[in-house]
XYZ file of C-alpha atoms in Angstrom:
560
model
C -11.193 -46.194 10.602
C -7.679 -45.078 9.407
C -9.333 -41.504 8.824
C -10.763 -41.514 11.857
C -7.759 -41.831 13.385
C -6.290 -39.061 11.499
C -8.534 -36.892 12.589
C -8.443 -37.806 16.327
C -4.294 -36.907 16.065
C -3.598 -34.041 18.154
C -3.256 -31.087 16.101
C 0.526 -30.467 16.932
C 1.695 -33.925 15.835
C 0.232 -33.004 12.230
C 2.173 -30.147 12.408
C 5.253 -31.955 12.796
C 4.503 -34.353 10.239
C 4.230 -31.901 8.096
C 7.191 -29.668 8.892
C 9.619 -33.277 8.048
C 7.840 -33.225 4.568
C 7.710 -29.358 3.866
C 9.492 -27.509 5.807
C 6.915 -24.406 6.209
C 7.864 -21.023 7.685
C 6.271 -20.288 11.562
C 4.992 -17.308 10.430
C 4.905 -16.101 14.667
C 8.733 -16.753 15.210
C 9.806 -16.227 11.601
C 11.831 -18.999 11.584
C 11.658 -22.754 10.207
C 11.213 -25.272 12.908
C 13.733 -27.270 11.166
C 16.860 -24.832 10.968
C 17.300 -22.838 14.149
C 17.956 -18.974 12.547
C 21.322 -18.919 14.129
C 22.588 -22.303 13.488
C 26.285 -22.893 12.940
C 26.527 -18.696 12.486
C 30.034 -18.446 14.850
C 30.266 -19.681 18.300
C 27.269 -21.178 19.877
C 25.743 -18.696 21.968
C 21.802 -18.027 23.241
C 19.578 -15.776 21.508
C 17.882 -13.117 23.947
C 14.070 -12.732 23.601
C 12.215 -9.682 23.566
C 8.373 -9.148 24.159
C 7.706 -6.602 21.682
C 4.060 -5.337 21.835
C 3.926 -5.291 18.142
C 5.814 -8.765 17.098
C 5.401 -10.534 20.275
C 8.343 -12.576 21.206
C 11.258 -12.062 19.171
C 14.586 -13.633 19.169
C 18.000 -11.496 17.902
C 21.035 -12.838 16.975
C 24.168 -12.138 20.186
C 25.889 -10.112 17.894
C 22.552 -7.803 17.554
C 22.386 -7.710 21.091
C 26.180 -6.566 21.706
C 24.896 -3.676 19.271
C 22.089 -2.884 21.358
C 24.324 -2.725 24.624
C 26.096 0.304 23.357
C 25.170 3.568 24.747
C 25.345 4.424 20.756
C 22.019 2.267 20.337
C 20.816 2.910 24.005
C 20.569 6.519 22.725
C 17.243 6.079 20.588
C 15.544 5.129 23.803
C 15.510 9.140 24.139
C 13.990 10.375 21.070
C 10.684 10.317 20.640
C 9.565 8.243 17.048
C 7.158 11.056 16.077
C 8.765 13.763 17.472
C 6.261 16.164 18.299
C 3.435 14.165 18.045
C 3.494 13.047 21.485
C 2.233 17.145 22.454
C -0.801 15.800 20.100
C -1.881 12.304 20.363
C -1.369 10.869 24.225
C 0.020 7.550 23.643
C 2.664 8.642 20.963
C 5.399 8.096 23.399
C 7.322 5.471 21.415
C 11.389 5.623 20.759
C 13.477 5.265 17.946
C 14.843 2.189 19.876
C 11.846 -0.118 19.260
C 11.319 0.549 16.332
C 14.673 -0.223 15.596
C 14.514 -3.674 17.093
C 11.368 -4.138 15.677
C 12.917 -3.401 12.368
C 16.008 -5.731 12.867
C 13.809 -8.603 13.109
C 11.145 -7.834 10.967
C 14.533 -7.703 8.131
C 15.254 -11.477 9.589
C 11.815 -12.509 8.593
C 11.757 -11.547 5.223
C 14.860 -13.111 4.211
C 14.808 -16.296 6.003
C 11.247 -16.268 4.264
C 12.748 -15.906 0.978
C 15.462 -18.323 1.625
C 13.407 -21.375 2.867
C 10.786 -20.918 -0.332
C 13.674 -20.733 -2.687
C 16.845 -22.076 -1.434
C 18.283 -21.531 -5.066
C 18.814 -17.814 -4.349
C 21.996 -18.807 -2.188
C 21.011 -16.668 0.797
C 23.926 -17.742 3.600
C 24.196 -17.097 7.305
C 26.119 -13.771 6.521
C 23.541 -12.765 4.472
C 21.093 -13.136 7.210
C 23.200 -11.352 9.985
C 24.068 -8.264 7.903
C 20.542 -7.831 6.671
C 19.420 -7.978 10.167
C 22.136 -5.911 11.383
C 21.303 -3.085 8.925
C 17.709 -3.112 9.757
C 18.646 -3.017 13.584
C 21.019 -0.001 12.916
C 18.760 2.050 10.135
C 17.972 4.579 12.330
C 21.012 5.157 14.381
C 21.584 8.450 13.206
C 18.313 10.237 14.274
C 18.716 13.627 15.731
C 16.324 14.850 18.715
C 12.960 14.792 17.848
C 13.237 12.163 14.845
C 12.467 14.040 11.154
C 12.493 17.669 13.004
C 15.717 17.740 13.220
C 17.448 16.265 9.717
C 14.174 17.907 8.276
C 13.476 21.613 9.793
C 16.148 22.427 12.196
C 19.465 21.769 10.290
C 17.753 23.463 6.807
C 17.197 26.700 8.916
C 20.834 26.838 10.663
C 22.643 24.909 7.626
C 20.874 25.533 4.330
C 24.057 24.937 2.269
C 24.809 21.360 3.224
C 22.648 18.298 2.263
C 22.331 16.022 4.836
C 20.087 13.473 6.132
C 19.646 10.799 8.958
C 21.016 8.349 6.721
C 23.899 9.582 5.913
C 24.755 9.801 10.346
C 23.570 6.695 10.763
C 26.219 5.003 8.588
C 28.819 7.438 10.565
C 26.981 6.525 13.864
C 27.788 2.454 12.765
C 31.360 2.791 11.848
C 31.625 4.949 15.170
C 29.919 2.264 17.621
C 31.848 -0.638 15.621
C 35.031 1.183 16.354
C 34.434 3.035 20.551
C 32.828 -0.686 21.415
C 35.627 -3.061 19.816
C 33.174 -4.570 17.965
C 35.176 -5.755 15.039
C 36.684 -9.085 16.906
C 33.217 -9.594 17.845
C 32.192 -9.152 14.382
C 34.878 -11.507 12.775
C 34.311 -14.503 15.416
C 30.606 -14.301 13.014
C 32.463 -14.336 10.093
C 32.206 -10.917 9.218
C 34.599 -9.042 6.822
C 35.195 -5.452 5.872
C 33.057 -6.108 2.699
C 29.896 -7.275 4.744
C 30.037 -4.169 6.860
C 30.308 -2.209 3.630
C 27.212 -4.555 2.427
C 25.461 -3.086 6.042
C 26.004 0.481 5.129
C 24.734 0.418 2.092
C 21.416 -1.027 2.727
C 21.031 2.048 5.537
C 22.212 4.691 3.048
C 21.474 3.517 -0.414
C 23.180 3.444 -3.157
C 27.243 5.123 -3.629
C 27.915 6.847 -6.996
C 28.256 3.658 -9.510
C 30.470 5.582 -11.259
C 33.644 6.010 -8.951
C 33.286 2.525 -8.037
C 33.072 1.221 -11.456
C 30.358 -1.889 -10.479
C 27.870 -2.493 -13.113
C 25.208 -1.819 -10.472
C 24.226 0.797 -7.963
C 25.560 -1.020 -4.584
C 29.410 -2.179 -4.723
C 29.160 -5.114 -2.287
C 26.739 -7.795 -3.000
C 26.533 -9.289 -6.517
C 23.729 -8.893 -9.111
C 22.781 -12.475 -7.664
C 21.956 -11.114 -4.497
C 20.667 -7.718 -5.569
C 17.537 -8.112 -3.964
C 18.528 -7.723 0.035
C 19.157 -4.129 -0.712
C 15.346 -4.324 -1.428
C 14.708 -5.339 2.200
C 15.461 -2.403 4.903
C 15.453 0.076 3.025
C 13.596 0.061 -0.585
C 14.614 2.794 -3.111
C 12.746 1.218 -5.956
C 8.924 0.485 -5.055
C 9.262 1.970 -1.365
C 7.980 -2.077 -0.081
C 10.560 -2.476 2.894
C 10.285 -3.594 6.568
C 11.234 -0.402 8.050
C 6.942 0.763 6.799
C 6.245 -2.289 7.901
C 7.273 -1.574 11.355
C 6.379 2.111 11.339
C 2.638 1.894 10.061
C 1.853 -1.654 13.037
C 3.608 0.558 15.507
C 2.502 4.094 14.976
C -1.007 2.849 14.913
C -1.068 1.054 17.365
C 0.536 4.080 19.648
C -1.693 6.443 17.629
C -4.683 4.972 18.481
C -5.477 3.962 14.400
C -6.234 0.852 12.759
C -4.028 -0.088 10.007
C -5.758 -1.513 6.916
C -2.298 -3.310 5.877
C -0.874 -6.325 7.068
C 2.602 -6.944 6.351
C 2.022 -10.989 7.710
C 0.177 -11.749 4.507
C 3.050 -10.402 2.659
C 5.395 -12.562 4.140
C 3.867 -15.547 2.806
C 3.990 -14.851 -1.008
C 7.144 -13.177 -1.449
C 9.677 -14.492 -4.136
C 12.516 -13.408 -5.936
C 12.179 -13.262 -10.042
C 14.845 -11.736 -12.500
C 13.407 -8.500 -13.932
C 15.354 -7.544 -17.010
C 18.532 -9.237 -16.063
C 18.367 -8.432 -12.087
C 16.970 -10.355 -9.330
C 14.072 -8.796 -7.203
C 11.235 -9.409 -4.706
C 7.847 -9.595 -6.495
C 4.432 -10.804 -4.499
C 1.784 -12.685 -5.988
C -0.836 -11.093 -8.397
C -3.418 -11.694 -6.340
C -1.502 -9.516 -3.587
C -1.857 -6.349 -5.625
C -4.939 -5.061 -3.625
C -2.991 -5.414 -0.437
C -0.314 -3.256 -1.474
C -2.157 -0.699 -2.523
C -4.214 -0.494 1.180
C 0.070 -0.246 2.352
C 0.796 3.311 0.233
C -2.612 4.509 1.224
C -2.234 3.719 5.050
C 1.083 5.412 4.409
C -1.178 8.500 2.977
C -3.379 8.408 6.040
C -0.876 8.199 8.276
C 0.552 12.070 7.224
C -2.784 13.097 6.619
C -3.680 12.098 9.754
C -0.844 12.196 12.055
C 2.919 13.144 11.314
C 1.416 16.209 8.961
C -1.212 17.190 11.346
C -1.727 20.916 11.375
C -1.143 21.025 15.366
C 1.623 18.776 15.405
C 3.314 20.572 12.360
C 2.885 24.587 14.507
C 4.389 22.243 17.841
C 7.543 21.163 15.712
C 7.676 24.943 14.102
C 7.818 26.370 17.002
C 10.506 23.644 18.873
C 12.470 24.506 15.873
C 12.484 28.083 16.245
C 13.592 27.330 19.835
C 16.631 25.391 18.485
C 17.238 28.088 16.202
C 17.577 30.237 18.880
C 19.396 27.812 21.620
C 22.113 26.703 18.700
C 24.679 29.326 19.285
C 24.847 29.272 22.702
C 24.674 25.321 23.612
C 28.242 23.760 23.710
C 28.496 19.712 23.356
C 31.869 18.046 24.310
C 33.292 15.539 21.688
C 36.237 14.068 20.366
C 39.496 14.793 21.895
C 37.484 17.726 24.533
C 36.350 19.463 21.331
C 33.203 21.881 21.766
C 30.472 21.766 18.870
C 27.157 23.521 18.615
C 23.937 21.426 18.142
C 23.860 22.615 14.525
C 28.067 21.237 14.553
C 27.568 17.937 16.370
C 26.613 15.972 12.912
C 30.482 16.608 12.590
C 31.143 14.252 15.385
C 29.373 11.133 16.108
C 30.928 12.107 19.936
C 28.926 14.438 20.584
C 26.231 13.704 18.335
C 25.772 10.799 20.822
C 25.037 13.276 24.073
C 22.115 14.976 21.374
C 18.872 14.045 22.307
C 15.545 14.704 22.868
C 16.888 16.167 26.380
C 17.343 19.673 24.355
C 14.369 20.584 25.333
C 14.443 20.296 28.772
C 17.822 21.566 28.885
C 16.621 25.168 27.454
C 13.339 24.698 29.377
C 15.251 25.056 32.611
C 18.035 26.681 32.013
C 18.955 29.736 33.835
C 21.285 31.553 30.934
C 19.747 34.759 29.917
C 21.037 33.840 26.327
C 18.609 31.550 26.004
C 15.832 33.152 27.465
C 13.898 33.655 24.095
C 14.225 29.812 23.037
C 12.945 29.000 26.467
C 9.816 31.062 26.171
C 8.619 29.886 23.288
C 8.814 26.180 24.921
C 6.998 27.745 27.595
C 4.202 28.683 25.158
C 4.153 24.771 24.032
C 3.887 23.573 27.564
C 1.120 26.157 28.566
C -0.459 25.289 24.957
C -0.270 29.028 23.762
C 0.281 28.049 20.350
C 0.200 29.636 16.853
C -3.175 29.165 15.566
C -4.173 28.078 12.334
C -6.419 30.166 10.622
C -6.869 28.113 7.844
C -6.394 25.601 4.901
C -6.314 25.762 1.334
C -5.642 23.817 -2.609
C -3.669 24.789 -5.019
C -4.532 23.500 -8.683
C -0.938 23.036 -9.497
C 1.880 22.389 -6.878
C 3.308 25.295 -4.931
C 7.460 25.435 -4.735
C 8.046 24.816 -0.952
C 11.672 26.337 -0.595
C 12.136 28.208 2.378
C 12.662 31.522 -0.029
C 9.537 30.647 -1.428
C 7.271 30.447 2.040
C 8.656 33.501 2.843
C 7.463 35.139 -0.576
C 3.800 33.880 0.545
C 3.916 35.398 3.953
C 4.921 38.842 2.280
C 1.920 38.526 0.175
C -0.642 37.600 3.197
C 0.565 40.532 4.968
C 0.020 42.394 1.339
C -3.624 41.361 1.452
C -5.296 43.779 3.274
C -8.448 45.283 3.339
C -8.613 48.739 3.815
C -11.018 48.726 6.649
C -9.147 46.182 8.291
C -6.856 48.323 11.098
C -5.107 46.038 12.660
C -1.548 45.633 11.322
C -0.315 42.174 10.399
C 3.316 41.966 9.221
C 4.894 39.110 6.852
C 6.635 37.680 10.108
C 3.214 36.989 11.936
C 2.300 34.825 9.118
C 3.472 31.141 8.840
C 3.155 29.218 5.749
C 3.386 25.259 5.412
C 2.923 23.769 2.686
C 2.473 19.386 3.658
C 3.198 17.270 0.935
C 0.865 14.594 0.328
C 1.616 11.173 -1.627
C 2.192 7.645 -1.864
C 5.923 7.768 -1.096
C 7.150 8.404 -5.195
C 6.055 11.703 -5.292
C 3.436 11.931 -8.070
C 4.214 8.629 -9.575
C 2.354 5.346 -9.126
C 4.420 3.063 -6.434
C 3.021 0.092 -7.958
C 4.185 0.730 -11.110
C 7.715 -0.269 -10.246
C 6.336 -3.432 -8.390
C 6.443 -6.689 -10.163
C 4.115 -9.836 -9.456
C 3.850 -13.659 -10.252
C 1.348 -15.553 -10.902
C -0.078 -18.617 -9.647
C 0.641 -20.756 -13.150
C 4.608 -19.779 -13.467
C 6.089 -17.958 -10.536
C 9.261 -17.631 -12.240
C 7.843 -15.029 -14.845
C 7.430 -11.736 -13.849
C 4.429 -9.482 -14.685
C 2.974 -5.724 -14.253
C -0.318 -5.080 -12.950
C -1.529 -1.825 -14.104
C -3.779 0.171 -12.193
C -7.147 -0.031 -14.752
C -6.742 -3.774 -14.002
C -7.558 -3.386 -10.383
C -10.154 -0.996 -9.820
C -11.341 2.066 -11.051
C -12.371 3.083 -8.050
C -8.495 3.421 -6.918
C -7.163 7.145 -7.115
C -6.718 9.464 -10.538
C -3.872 11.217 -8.573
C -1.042 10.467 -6.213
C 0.313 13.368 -4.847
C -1.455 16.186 -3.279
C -0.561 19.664 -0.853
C -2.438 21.075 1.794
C -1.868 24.662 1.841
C -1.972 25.601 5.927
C -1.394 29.601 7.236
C -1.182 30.148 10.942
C -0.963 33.420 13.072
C 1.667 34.117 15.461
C -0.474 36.617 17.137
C -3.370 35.332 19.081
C -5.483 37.506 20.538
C -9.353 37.649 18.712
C -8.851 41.203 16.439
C -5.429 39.544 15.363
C -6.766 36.081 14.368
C -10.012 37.922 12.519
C -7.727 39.832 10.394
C -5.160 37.273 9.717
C -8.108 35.168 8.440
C -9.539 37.975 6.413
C -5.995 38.369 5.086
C -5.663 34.330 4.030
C -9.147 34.940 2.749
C -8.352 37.261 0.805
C -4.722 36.092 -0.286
C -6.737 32.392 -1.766
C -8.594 34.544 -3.938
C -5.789 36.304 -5.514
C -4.096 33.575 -5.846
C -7.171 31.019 -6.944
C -6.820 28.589 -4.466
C -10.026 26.368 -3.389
C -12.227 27.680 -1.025
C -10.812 27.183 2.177
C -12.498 24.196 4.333
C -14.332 26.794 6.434
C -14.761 28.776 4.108
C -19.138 28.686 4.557
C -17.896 30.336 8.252
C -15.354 32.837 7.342
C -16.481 33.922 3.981
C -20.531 32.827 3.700
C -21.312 35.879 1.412
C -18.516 34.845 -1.397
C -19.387 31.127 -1.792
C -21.689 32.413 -4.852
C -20.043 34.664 -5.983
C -16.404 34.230 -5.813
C -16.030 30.927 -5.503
C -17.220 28.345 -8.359
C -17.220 24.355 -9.109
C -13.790 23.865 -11.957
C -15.047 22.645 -15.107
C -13.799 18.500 -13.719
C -17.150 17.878 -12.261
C -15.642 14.487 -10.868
C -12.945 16.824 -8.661
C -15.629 18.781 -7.176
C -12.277 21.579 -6.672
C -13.918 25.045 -6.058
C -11.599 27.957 -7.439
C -12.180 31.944 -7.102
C -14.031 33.472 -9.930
C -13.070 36.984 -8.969
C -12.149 39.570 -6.245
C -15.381 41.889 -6.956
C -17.514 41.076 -3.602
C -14.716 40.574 -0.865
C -14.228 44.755 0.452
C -18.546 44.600 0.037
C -17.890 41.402 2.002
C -15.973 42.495 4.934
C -17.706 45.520 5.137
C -21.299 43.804 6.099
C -19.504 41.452 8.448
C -18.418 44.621 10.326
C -21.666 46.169 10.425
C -23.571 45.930 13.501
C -26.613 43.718 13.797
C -30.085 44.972 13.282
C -31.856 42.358 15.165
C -32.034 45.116 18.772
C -33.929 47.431 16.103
C-alpha cells in the first residue's frame, strides 16, 4: 500500500522532496531551487528574463542588465557573428549581442554548478557576478564584421601592431564602466577595483606574471580560486562557455546539427588540484563527449567560417576597407577625427564602428571611394573571385602575408607556353585555412584532466589509445585554396592550368578536381605516398603536363 502511494504522488511533489534532501541543480534555469542565484547579492532588485532561442528563458543579474542598456553593449546588435557568412548561408544573421548574453549566462551556469556540488571551493556571490559579467562583456570589443576585422583588415593597414578583439574589449569595459557611471552601481553589489581587475582578466587572459610578481599567471583571484579563469575564456584545454554558446548557436543559425552537448557537461563538472592548482576536470566516462566538442569545432571551419565562398566574400570586403580607410573620418574623444584603421585608439569612436561600413561606402557619393564601393558592388551582384581550386601540402605552408604573396608570384610563373593569355601575380589569390582542434597540432585533451567514479578527488589523464583507435592520427591540417580575380572563361582556364601546374612543382596532392582539370596526369604525375592508410596523392613528375595541355587544346575528332 505505502508504495502504492508513492507512486500515485504527483511527480512535482517528489521533486520537492527531493530538492529539501539534495539540493540538485535545475539543469533548465541553472539555478538551485533552494538558493535564488541572486540572493542577498546588494539591494533586492528583479531579475529580467530573456527568451533566448538557444537557452530558453534566462534570468541576468540587474547589474548585467544596466550593462546591456549601454549603447556600448547595444552596439553588437550591429555586427554580424559570422561576418560574412550571412552572403553564404541564409539564416546566418545572428549578432555579437546574443551571443554575448547567451555567454553571460551560460558562465552563471557553470559556476553555480560547481558551487552547489562542492560548496568547499568557497565560490561567493562576487564570484558569481564577475564571472557572469566577464562572460556577458567577452566580446565587447568586436570590430565590424566579427574576426574580419581584428583578423584581415587591421593586418593589411597595421601590420606592425599586435592586436586583437580581446585586448578592445577590456578597453571597451573600462570605457562603458566609466561614460555610464557604472562604478556606484557596481559598488552597491559589492564590487571593488580588484573584482573588475578579476573581470578583465578572464576576457583577456593572462598579464605578464613577471611585472606583477604573483606566483601565477592572473594577479587577482588566488590559487584557491584559479579555476574561474577556466570558465569564459579557457587558455589551457580550450573547454569554456563562450564554444559552448558559439557551436548551439551557429548551428542552429547555420542550419547544422551539433554532435556536442554542453548540458551533459554541466552535470559532471568538478574542481580537483592538479599539481598544486585547482581546476575543472569532467568525469572519465565524459571523455568521448569532449572529443565530439573539438571535432564539431573542426567541422564548423571546415564547413562554415573557412568556407571557400565565405573566405573570397570577406577578401574582397577587406580589400574594400583597405581602400575606404583613408578617406572615412570617425568623431571621438574631445571632437577628435580617427580613421577606421585609428579608431582601436579610441573606444569613442570605436563605438560608432560597425557593420554599417559597408553600407556607408556602398552609397556613398565621394569619388574617393569609388573603387571600395565597386568591389561591394561585385559582392551584392555576386561577381565574385572564383576559386579555381584546392590543394595539400605534406608539410605546413608559412601563411605570412609576405609569404602568400611569394605563392601568387610563382602561379603567375607557371605558365605553359601555349597558354596566351596573360595572368599576373596580382590576379592570383592565395589562402591558406588552417585546420585544427583549437591547440594547433597538439591534442586538446591532453591538457584535460578527469575523475573517476571511485575517488573524484584524484585526478587522472586519459590518453587517446585508451579511447579509440578509430579517433584521428593528426590534429591540424591546411587547405591550400587559389582563386582568380579575373572571370571571364579563357581567364579561369588558364588560371587553373597555372594552379595545375604550380601543385606539381611544388608536390602538392592532386587537387579535388583534379580527374576534371587534369584527367590525363592522374597516372602519370600523380601517385598514392608510400602511407597507404593516408591515401595522400603527391606529383611524381612534370614530364606529361605541356603533352597534357596540348591535347586538351586540340580540337575534337568526333565531326571526322
Amino acid at each position: 500500500m505505502e508504495k502504492g502511494k508513492r507512486a500515485g504522488e504527483d511527480q512535482f511533489q517528489r521533486q520537492e522532496k527531493r530538492a529539501r534532501g539534495h539540493p540538485q541543480l535545475d539543469q533548465e534555469n541553472c539555478k538551485s531551487p533552494l538558493h535564488p542565484p541572486y540572493q542577498s547579492t546588494g539591494p533586492q532588485e528583479p531579475t529580467k528574463v530573456f527568451n533566448d532561442p538557444i537557452h530558453g528563458h534566462i534570468e541576468l543579474h540587474p547589474l548585467l542588465v544596466r550593462i546591456i542598456d549601454t549603447p556600448q553593449f547595444q552596439r553588437l546588435r550591429h555586427i554580424k557573428q559570422l561576418g560574412g557568412n550571412y552572403l553564404v548561408f541564409p539564416g546566418a544573421s545572428h549578432n555579437r549581442f546574443e551571443h554575448s548574453v547567451g555567454v553571460g549566462h551560460l558562465a552563471g551556469c557553470l559556476v553555480r554548478a560547481l558551487n552547489e556540488r562542492q560548496p568547499e571551493l568557497g565560490i561567493n556571490k562576487k564570484d558569481i557576478l564577475c564571472v557572469e559579467i566577464a562572460g556577458l562583456c567577452h566580446d565587447l570589443g568586436h570590430g565590424p564584421f566579427s574576426h574580419l576585422f581584428d583578423g584581415m583588415f587591421i593586418p593589411k593597414v597595421r601590420p606592425g601592431i599586435k592586436w586583437k578583439h580581446e585586448n578592445a574589449s577590456v578597453q571597451m569595459f573600462d570605457h562603458l564602466v566609466k561614460v555610464n557611471n557604472l562604478k556606484p552601481e557596481m559598488e552597491k553589489y559589492g564590487l571593488t577595483a580588484n573584482d573588475l581587475t578579476f573581470i578583465k582578466e578572464q576576457i583577456e587572459g593572462p598579464q605578464d606574471d613577471t611585472a606583477s610578481g604573483s606566483k601565477g599567471p592572473y594577479i587577482d583571484r588566488s590559487e584557491e580560486k584559479s579555476f574561474l579563469y577556466e570558465i569564459v575564456s579557457n587558455k589551457k584545454n580550450g573547454i569554456d562557455v563562450d564554444k559552448w554558446d558559439y557551436f548551439a548557436r551557429d548551428c542552429y543559425h547555420l542550419g547544422m546539427q551539433s554532435i556536442f552537448d554542453h548540458r551533459r557537461f554541466l552535470k559532471f563538472a568538478q574542481v580537483c588540484e592538479v599539481d598544486g592548482r585547482k581546476h575543472i576536470c569532467s568525469r572519465d566516462k565524459e571523455v568521448g563527449n569532449l572529443y565530439d566538442m573539438f571535432h564539431m569545432r573542426h567541422c564548423l571551419h571546415l564547413k562554415a567560417y573557412q568556407h571557400k565562398v565565405v573566405y573570397i566574400i570577406e577578401f574582397m570586403i577587406t580589400e574594400a576597407l583597405v581602400k575606404a580607410d583613408p578617406h572615412i573620418q570617425i568623431e571621438g574623444s574631445e571632437g577628435k577625427m580617427f580613421k577606421m584603421s585609428e579608431a582601436i585608439e579610441d573606444m569613442e569612436a570605436y563605438t560608432k564602428l560597425t557593420d554599417h561600413i559597408f553600407e556607408q561606402i556602398l552609397y556613398s557619393s565621394d569619388p574617393n571611394l569609388t573603387e571600395a564601393k565597386a568591389i561591394l558592388q561585385n559582392i551584392i551582384c555576386r561577381r565574385l573571385y572564383k576559386c579555381v581550386g584546392q590543394t595539400k601540402a605534406e608539410t605546413n605552408l608559412e601563411a605570412s602575408e609576405e609569404k602568400l604573396k611569394e605563392y601568387s608570384h610563382e602561379l603567375a610563373e607557371a605558365k605553359q607556353s601555349s597558354n596566351d593569355v596573360d595572368l599576373k601575380s596580382e590576379d592570383f589569390v592565395v589562402n591558406v585555412a588552417h585546420l585544427n582542434y583549437g591547440q594547433k597540432d597538439k591534442n586538446p585533451i591532453d591538457e584535460v584532466h578527469f575523475y573517476s567514479k571511485k575517488d573524484p578527488t584524484i585526478p587522472i589523464k586519459i590518453t587517446k589509445n585508451q579511447v579509440s583507435k578509430m579517433l584521428p592520427e593528426s590534429f591540424e591540417e591546411q587547405l591550400i585554396r587559389v582563386y582568380c580575380k579575373k572571370t571571364d572563361k579563357k581567364s579561369l582556364e588558364a588560371a587553373k592550368e597555372h594552379f595545375v601546374q604550380w601543385c606539381l612543382k611544388r608536390k602538392f596532392t592532386k587537387p579535388l578536381d583534379g580527374d576534371v582539370m587534369a584527367p590525363e596526369l592522374i597516372d602519370q604525375d600523380w601517385h598514392i605516398a608510400g602511407d597507404s592508410q593516408s591515401g595522400s596523392q603527391v606529383p611524381r613528375s612534370n614530364q606529361q603536363m605541356t603533352d597534357f595541355f596540348n591535347v586538351i587544346k586540340k580540337p575534337s575528332d568526333k565531326s571526322k
